[in-house]
Coordinates of C-alpha atoms and ligand atoms in Angstrom, one line a residue:
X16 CA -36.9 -5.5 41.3
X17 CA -37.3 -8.2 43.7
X18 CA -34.5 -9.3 45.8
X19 CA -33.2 -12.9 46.5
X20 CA -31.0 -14.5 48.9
X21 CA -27.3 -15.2 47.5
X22 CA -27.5 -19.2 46.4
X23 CA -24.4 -21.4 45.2
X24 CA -25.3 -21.4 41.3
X25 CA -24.6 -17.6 41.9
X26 CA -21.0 -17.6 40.4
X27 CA -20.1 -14.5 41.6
X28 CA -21.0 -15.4 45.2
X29 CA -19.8 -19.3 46.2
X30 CA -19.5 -21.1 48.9
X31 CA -16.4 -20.0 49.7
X32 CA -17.0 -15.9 48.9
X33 CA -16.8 -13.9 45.9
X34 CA -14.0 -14.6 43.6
X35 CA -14.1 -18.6 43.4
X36 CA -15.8 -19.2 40.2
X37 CA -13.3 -21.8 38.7
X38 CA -15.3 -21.9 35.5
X39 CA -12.3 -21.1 32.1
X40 CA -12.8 -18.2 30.2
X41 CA -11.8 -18.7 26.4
X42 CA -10.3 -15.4 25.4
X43 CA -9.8 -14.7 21.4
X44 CA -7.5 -12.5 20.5
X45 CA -8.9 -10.6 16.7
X46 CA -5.5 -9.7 14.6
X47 CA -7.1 -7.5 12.1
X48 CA -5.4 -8.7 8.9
X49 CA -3.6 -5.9 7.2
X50 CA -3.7 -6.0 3.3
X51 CA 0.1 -6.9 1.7
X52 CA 1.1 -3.6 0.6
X53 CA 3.5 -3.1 -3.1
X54 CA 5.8 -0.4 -3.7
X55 CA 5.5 0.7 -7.5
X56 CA 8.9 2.0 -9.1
X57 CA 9.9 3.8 -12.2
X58 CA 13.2 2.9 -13.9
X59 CA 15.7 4.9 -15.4
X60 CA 16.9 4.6 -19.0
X61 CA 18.8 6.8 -21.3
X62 CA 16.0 7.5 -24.0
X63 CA 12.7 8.8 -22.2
X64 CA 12.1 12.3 -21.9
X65 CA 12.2 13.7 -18.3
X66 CA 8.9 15.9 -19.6
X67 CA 7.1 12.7 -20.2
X68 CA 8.5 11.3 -17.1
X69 CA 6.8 13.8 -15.3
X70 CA 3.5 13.8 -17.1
X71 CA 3.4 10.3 -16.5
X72 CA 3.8 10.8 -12.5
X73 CA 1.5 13.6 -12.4
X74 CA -1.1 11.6 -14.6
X75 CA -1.4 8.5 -12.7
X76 CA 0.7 8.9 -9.1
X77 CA -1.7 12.2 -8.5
X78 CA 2.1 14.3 -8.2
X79 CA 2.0 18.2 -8.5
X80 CA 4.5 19.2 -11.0
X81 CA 7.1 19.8 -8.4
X82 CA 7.0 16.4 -6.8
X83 CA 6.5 14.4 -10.0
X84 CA 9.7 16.8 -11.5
X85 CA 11.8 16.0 -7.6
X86 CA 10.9 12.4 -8.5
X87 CA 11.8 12.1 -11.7
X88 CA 15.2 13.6 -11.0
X89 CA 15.9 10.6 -8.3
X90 CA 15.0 8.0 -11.1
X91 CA 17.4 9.7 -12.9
X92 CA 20.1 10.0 -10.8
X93 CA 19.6 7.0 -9.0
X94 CA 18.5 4.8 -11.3
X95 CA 15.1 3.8 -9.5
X96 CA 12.6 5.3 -7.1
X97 CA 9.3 4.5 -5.2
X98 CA 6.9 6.3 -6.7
X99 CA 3.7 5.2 -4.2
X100 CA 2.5 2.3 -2.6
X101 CA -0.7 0.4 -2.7
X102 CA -2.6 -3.0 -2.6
X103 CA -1.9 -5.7 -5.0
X104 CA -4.8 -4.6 -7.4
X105 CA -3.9 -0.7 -7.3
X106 CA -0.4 -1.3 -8.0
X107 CA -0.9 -3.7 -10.8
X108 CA -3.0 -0.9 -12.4
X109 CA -0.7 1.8 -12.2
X110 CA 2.2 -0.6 -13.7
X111 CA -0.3 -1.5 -16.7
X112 CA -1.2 2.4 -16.9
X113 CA 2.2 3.3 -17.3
X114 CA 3.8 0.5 -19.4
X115 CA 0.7 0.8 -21.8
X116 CA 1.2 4.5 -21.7
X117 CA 4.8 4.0 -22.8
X118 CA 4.5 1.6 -25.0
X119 CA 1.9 3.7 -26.9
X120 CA 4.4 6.7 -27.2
X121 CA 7.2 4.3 -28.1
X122 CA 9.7 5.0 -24.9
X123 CA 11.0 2.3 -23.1
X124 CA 10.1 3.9 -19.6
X125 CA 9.5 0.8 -17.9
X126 CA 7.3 0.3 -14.6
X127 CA 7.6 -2.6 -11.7
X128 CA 6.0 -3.6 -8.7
X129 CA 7.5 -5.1 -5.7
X130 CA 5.8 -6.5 -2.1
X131 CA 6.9 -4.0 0.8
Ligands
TYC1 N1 17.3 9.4 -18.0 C1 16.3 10.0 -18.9 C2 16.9 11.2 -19.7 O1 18.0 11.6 -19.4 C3 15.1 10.6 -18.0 C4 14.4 9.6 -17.3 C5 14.0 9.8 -16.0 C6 14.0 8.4 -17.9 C7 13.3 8.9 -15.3 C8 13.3 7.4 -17.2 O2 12.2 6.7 -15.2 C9 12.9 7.7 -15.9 N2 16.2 11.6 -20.7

């Protein structure tokens, strides 16, 4: 490569040394966006079988008997628990899965969603 003497257009080198470009740098900070995220719960009620209330967490929460059964107990005791938590679209699904579900096997297990 060919060398050149330093000249004044050479930012890095000015007039008055290196370090004395006055030119404003524009710096954009990127936020990455994280999706809203919904808590899906199960509610308790005095006429649904804990069996079904287990099926119904291993079927569409993915739970191994022993979590969807540990689970099931809280709704129980407690009256509600967080069963999993996903996007908007997710957790509307698993709330029409379960209510559908339900509905179809006449217990009034009911399902909600909730932003985080
Ligand atoms: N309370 C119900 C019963 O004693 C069992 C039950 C558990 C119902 C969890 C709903 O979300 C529920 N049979």
């Amino acid at each position: 490569m060919p060398l050149r003497a330093p000249v004044m257009s050479d930012k890095s080198s000015g007039p008055n040394g290196p370090g004395d470009d006055t030119s404003l740098l524009t710096k954009t900070k990127t936020r990455t966006q994280r999706p809203p995220l919904y808590k899906v719960m199960l509610l308790n009620d005095d006429y649904t079988p804990m069996e079904f209330v287990v099926h119904v967490l291993e079927r569409f929460f993915g739970l191994n008997h022993a979590q969807a059964f540990e689970i099931m107990l809280t709704v129980h005791k407690k009256g509600l628990a967080v069963v999993g938590v996903f996007s908007f679209e997710i957790a509307e699904t698993k709330v029409a899965q379960v209510m559908d579900f339900a509905r179809r096997h006449q217990h009034p297990l009911q399902c909600t969603m909730e932003k985080e």
